[in-house]
Structures are given as C-alpha cells and as structure tokens.
XYZ file of C-alpha atoms in Angstrom:
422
model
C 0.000 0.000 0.000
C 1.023 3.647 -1.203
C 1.454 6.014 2.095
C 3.058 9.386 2.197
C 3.854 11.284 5.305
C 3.611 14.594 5.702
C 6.175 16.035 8.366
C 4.872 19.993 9.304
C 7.306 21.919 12.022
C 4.912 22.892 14.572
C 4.177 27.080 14.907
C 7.947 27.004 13.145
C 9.203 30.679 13.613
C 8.066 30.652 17.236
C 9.735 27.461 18.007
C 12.895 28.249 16.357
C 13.104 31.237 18.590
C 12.078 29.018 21.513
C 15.088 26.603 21.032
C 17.597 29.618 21.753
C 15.662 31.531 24.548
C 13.909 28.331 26.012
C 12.484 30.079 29.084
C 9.961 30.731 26.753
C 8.334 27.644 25.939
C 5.057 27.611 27.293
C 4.948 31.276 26.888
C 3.749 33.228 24.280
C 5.585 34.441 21.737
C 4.801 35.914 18.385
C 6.904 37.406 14.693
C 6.522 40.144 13.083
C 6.809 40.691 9.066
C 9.851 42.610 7.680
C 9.765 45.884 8.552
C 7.982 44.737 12.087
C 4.581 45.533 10.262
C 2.090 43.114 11.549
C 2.119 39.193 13.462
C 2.640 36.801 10.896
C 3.725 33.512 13.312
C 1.949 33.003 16.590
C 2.921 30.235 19.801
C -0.495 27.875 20.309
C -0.047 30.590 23.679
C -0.503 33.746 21.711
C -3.465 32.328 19.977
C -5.418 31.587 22.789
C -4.833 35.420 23.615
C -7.092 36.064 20.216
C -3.796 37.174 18.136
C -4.477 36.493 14.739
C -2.449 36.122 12.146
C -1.877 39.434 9.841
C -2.579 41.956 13.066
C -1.469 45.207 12.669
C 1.768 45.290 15.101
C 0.791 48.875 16.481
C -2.908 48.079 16.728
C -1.795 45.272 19.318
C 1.273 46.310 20.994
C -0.275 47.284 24.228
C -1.934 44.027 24.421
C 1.241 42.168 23.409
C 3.017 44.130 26.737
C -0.066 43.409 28.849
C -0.019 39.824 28.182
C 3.673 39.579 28.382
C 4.042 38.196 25.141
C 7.705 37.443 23.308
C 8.025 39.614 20.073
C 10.744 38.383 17.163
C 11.282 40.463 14.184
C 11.649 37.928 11.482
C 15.319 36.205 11.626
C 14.954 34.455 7.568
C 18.388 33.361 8.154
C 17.900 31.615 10.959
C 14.717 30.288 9.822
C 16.345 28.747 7.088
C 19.116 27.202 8.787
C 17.177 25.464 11.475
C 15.003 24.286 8.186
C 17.962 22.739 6.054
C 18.762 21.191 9.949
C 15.018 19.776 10.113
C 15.316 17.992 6.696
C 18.617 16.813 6.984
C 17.381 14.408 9.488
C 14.397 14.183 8.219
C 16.560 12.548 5.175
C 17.922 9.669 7.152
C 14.593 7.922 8.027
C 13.570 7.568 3.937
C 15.778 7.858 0.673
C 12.596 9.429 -0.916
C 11.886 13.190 1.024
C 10.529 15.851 -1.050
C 10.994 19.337 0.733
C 7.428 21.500 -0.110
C 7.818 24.464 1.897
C 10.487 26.190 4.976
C 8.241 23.692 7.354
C 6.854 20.927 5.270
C 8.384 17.879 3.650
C 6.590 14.773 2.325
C 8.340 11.265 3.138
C 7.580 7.841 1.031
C 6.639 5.568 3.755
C 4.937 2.757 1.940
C 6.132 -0.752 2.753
C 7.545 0.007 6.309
C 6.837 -2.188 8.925
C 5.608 -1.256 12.491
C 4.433 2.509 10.958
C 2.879 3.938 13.603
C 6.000 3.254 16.287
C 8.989 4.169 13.531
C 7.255 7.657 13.415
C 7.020 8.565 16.765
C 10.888 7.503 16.637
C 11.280 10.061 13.538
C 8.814 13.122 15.456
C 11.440 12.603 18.776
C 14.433 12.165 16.886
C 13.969 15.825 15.258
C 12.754 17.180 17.883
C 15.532 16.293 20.132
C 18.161 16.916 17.696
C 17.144 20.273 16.453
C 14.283 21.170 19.200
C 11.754 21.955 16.739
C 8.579 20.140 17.653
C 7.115 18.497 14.598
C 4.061 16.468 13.562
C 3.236 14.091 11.037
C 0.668 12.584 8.865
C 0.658 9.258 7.437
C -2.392 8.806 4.673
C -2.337 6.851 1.246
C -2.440 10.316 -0.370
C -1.083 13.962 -0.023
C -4.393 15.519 0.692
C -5.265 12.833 3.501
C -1.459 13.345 5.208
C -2.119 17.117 5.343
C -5.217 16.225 6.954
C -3.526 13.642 9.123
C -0.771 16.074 10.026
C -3.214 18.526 11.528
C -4.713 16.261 13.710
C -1.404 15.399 15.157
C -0.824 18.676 15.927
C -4.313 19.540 17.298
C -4.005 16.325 19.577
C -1.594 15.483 22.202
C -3.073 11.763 22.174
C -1.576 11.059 19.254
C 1.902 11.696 20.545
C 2.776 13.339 17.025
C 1.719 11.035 14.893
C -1.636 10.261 13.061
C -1.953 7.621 10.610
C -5.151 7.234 8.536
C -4.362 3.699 6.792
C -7.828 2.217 6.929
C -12.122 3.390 5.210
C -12.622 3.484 9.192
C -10.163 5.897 10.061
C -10.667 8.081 6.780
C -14.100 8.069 7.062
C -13.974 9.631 10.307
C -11.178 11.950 9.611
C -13.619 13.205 6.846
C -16.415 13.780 9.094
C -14.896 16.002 11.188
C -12.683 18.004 8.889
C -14.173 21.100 8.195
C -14.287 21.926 4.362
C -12.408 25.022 4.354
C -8.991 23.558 6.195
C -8.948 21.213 2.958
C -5.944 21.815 1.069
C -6.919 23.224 -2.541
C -10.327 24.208 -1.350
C -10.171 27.886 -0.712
C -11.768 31.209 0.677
C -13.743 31.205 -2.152
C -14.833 27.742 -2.961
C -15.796 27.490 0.828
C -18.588 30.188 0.696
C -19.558 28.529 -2.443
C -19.636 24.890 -0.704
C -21.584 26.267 1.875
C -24.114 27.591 0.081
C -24.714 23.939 -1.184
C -24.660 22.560 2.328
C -21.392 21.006 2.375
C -19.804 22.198 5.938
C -17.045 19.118 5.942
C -14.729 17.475 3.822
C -16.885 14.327 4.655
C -19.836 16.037 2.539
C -17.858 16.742 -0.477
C -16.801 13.114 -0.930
C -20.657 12.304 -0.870
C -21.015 14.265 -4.095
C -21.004 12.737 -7.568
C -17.691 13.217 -9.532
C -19.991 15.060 -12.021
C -20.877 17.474 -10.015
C -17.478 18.556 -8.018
C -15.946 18.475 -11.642
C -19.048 21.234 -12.833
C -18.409 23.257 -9.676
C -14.890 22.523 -8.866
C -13.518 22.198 -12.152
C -10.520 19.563 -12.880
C -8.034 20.230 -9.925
C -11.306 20.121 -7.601
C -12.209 17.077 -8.856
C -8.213 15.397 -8.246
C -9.383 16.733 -4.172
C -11.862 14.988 -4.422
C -10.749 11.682 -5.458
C -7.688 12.195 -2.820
C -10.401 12.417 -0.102
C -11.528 9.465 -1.758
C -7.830 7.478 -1.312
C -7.212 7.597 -4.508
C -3.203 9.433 -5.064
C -3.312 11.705 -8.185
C -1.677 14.965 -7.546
C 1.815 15.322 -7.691
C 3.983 17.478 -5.385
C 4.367 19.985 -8.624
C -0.079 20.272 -8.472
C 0.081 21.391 -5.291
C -1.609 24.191 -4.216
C 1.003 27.288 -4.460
C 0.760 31.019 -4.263
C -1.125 33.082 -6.624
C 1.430 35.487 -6.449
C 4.379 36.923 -3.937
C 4.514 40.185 -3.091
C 7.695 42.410 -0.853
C 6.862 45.716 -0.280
C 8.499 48.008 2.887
C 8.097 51.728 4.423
C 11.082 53.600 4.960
C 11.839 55.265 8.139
C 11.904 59.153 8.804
C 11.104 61.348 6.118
C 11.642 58.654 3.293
C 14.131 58.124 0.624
C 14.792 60.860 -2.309
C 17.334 59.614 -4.271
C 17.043 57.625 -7.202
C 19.837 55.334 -6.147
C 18.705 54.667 -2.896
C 15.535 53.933 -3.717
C 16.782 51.432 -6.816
C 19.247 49.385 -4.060
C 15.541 48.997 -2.079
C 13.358 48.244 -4.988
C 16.474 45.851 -6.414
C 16.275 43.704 -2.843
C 12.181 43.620 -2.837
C 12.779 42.141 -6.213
C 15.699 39.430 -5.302
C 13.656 38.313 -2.511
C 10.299 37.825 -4.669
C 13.145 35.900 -7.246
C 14.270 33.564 -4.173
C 10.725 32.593 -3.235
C 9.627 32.006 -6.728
C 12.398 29.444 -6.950
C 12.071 27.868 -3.416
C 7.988 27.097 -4.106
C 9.650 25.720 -7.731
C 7.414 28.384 -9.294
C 7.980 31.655 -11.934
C 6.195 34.385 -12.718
C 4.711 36.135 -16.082
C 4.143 39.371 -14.528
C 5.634 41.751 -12.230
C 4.191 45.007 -10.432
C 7.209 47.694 -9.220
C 5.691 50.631 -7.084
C 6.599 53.335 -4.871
C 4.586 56.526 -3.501
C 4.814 59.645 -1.137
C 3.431 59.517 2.321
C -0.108 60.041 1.859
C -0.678 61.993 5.227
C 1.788 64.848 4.848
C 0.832 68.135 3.388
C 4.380 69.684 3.610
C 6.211 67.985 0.813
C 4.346 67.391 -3.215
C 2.790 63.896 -3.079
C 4.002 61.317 -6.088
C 3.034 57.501 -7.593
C 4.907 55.210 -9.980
C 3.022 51.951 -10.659
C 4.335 49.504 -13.738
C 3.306 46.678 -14.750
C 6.216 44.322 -16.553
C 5.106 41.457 -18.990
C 7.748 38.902 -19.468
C 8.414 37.461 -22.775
C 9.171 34.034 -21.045
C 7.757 33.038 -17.434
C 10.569 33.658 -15.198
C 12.213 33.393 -11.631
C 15.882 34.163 -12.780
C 17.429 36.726 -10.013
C 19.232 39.101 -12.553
C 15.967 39.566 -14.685
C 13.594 40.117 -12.259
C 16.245 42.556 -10.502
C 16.886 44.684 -13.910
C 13.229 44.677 -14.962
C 12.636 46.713 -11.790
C 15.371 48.843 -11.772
C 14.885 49.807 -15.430
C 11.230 50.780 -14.543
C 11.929 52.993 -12.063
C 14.873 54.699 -13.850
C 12.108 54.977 -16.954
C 9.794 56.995 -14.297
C 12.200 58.875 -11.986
C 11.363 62.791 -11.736
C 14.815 63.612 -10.358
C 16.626 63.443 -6.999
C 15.331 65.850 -4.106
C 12.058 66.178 -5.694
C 10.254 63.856 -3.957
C 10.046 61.885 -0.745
C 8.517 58.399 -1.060
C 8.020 56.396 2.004
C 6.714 53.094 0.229
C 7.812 51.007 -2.057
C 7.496 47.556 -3.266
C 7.529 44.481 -5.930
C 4.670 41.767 -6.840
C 5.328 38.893 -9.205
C 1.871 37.416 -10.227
C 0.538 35.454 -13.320
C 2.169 32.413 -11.375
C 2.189 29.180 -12.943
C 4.721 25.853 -12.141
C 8.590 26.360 -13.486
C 8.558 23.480 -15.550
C 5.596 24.706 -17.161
C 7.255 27.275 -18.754
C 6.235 27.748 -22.295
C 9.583 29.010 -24.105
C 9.534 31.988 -26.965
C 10.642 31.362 -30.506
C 12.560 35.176 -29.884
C 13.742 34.806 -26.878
C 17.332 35.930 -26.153
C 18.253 34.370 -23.227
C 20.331 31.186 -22.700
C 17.790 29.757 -19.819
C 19.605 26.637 -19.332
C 22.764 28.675 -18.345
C 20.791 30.881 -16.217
C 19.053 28.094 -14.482
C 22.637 26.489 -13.896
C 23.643 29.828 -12.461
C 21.012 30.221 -10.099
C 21.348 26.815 -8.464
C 25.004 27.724 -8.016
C 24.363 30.881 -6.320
C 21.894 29.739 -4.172
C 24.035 26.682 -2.352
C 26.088 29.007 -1.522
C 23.573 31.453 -0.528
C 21.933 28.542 1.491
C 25.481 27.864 3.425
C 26.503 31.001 3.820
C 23.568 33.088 4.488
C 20.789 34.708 2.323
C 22.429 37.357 0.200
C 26.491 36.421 0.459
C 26.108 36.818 -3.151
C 23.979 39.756 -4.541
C 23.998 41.626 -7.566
C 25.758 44.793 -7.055
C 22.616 46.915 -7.505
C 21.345 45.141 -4.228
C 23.981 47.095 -2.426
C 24.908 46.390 1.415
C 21.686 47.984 2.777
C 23.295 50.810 4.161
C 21.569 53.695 2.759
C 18.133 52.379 3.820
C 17.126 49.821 6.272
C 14.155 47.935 7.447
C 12.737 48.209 10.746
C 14.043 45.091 12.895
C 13.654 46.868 16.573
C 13.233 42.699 18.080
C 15.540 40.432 15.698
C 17.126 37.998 17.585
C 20.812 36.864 17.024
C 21.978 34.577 13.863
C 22.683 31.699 16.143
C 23.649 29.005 13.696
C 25.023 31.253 11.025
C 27.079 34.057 12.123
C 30.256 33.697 14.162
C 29.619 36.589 16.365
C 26.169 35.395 17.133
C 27.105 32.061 18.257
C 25.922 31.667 22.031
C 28.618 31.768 24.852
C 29.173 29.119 27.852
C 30.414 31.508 30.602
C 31.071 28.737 33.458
C-alpha cells in the first residue's frame, strides 16, 4: 500500500526562537513581518490570547506588553538554517523526502513495517536533535497526510503522529474536517460549498464526480478523489501562491534619491526571485511601485506603478532585478524632488517552473541561467541569504528595514554564536 507522510514543524518561527531563549516555551511568543509591520507567526499561547495572524503590530502592541508576550522580528536566516537542519534528518529515516515548503516535507513511507511506532521515533528524533517540535501525517495520499498532520498537531493523544491507513479511520477523519482547512479548497470555494450545504470534507466526498468536476472544475475534482484514497496529484499540483509580493516603508522622512531607492526596490525584487524558486514556481508578470506619504501636506505627493510582462515566465534573479530597476529609472522625476516612504515588488501570473512555455525570440540562454542560479543559491543557502547579490542590491546601508526585536543569527554568524560563561 502507497502512504506518504507529511512532516509539518509545529508554529515554526516561534519554536525556532524558543530553542535559543527556552524560558519561553510555554509562553507566548509571536513574529513580526519585515519591517515589524504586523504578526505573521503566533505560539499555540498567543493564539489563545485572540492574536491572529496578519494583526497590525501597532494596533496590538499594548496588548502584546499586557499579556507579556515574546516579540521576534523575522530572523529568515535563521529560519532557514534550522530548516535545512530539520530535513537533513528528516533525510535519514527515507531515501525518498521531497521538501514543499520552509516547514513541510513529504516522506515515502509505503512498505515500512511497524508505521505507527517508527514515526514517533522520527517526530522525537527531530525534535531532540534540532528542538523543533514536529508532527506528522501518514495517509495513502497527499491531501489525507495534510489532513492527518493537523490532527497530530491539534491532539496530544496522538503523541505526534496520526496515521489514517484504513475506510474506518478516513471516514472519520472526513467527518470532522471542516471543508475550508482542505488543502486546494479555498476562501472562495468554501462560501460557495456552503451555500450547497457542504460544511465538511466528509460532505464533499458524498457528491457525484460530475458534479465537483461542474463546480470545482478539474483540480477540484483530483481533491476529491484524494479524499476518496485515490493518489493523483503530484507534489508539482500542489496548491502554491497566486502570487508573492515584498513591499516596505522607509523610516523618517523617506528616501529621495534615485539610487537609494533602486538598491531597495532591487532587494524587494531578489527576494520575490528567491521565493519564486524555493515554491519551484515563476512568474509572467511583475508590479514595481513606490509613492509619497499620503498623510503629509508639507512635501508634493508622487506615484509610480508599472506593470512588466515577461516574454518568457521567469524566476531568474538578474531579470527580475533589472526589470525593476529599469522601470523605475524609466519613471524617476529627479533626486530631491520627492520623498517616497513606500515602495514595493509583486510577481503574479504564477504558474509551475517546468511549465514554462519558451519563446521562438527569446534571447536568453535559460539553461545557463538556471545552472547559475542553483550555483548561487548553495552558496547562498550555506553562507547566508544574500552572500552573493547583484551589485545593484547594495549592502543595505543607505536604507534599512525596521528590525527593533531580531534575535541573534545563532547558527550562522560567528559573532552570534551563544557563549558558555562557566
């Protein structure tokens, strides 16, 4: 029998923070977005408090202090490093791991013996070697691990583990897995499930094939037949982003030169690049803007929108960095004319990367350029995001993003790494 297991690191920016300050586990603890804009990673603590995720960080800040609540500003190189550590021993318990997010792998589990027990062994294994507390899901296909993987989490009974390997077990997994927590579903399909009266995942599977294909369409129907047992989506169908977006406000009065403003528009653009290629994804279309505060009457307000079509699909790092810069060269008004206090990058028109339909015209050797980027991100993976940058990038020095709570680059930087004092 075909089983895949779903490993997800539990609350994972919280507890990576908790394995270097461990007074706080129990505690809760919350991290912000760049630029400490809003809560986008909350402790099973700080939910209970009502936090949700995508708070505004000033709306709550007296309630975080009240509460005695931890705040992080995001530490991505950190993050990342504890991740490679999670899936590096993640890689000794099955020759076939496929990595799907920062948090997420899939394992190939199917003919193991004694499942259930050789699990638990994996879930303590990582968490004692890396202290990251993980769960996993064990279901004959992707959609029913995700589900299985959540109700490890949800319940300490299961001690980590939840395997759904029999009708029984599936059936009632179904019945009390609310529709909209179905991977693939959606905001939107869930309002229009409702409307029909189907309020679990349960309901859907008691639907003709016919009709979830009319309503659904195709990749509905593939949902469907997973909630069914039957494996047909791949790890490349899975549900991705519609599209990425990096946007930051600058501090103080804003930025008013063209070249400071480029370096920030240059690293919005790298980092869109970086995710595109982690989620195995590129982009047809990409949105540069930057505007004036719109609350000042002192200084002449200002707004450059552009929207850039790409001959090919793309997630190549120098061409999604020189499209930008180019369109806001093409727009500038001139240095000291302006002050803009926003600006920012969106890559949309998403579709997989080896989807990619190629142009008859098209000038670029993509074969080199995909060579190149794999290059340059190993060693951006050991070293640290950004070791190597494209000069336009810069060192960050003439703008900067608001980190007032970062914690220290434990497992990356030299001067971060913790001291014994005894």
């Amino acid at each position: 029998m075909e089983l895949f297991g779903l490993v997800d690191c539990n609350n994972f920016y919280c507890s990576c923070e908790r394995v270097f300050h461990p007074d706080l586990i129990g505690k809760p603890v919350v991290v912000l977005s760049n630029n400490d804009g809003c809560v986008i990673a909350r402790s099973n603590e700080a939910k209970a408090l009502g936090l949700k995720m995508g708070d505004p960080f000033y709306q709550v800040k007296d309630m975080l202090e009240k509460n005695n609540v931890a705040v992080f500003s995001s530490n991505y190189n950190l993050y990342g490093d504890m991740s490679k550590r999670v899936m590096s021993l993640l890689s000794r318990y099955t020759p076939k791991l496929t990595q799907y997010s920062i948090d997420e792998a899939f394992l190939d589990l199917s003919g193991m013996d004694n499942l259930q027990e050789y699990c638990k062994e994996i879930v303590r294994k990582v968490g004692k070697g890396t202290g990251i507390p993980v769960s996993l899901g064990i279901a004959p296909t992707k959609t029913l691990a995700k589900m299985a993987s959540k109700y490890a989490k949800k319940y300490k009974g299961y001690e980590g583990v939840c395997l759904i390997d029999t009708d029984e077990k599936r059936e009632k997994a179904l019945k009390l897995f609310e529709i909209g927590d179905v991977w693939g579903i959606g905001h939107r399909n869930t309002k229009k499930l409702g409307y029909h009266g189907i309020k679990t995942a349960w309901d859907l599977t008691q639907k003709s094939a016919s009709w979830v294909q009319k309503e659904l369409s195709v990749t509905g129907l593939r949902t469907w037949k997973e909630l069914h047992g039957e494996s047909c989506i791949s790890i490349e169908e899975l549900p991705h982003k519609k599209s990425i977006f990096t946007s930051r406000s600058f501090p103080g009065v804003g930025v008013d030169k063209l070249q400071d403003l480029e370096e920030a528009v240059a690293n919005f653009a790298a980092s869109c690049s970086r995710k595109l290629r982690e989620g195995h994804i590129a982009c047809r279309n990409m949105t540069v803007f930057v505007y004036t505060s719109r609350f000042r009457v002192d200084t002449p307000e200002d707004y450059i929108s552009s929207d850039i079509i790409f001959p090919v699909a793309t997630n190549n790092h120098q061409e999604l960095v020189a499209y930008a810069v180019q369109t806001l060269r093409r727009y500038w008004k001139g240095d000291g004319k302006y002050y803009y206090k926003k600006a920012g990058v969106i890559v949309w028109d998403i579709c997989r990367d080896n989807e990619v339909q190629g142009n008859l015209f098209d000038e670029v050797n993509r074969e080199k350029q995909q060579k190149l980027m794999a290059a340059i991100d190993e060693i951006n993976k050991k070293n640290g995001h950004d070791t190597i940058r494209i000069s336009t990038q810069g060192y960050l020095k003439t703008w900067h993003l608001k980190s007032e709570y970062i914690s220290h680059q434990y497992t990356t930087n030299l001067d971060d790494v913790i001291v014994l004092k005894v």
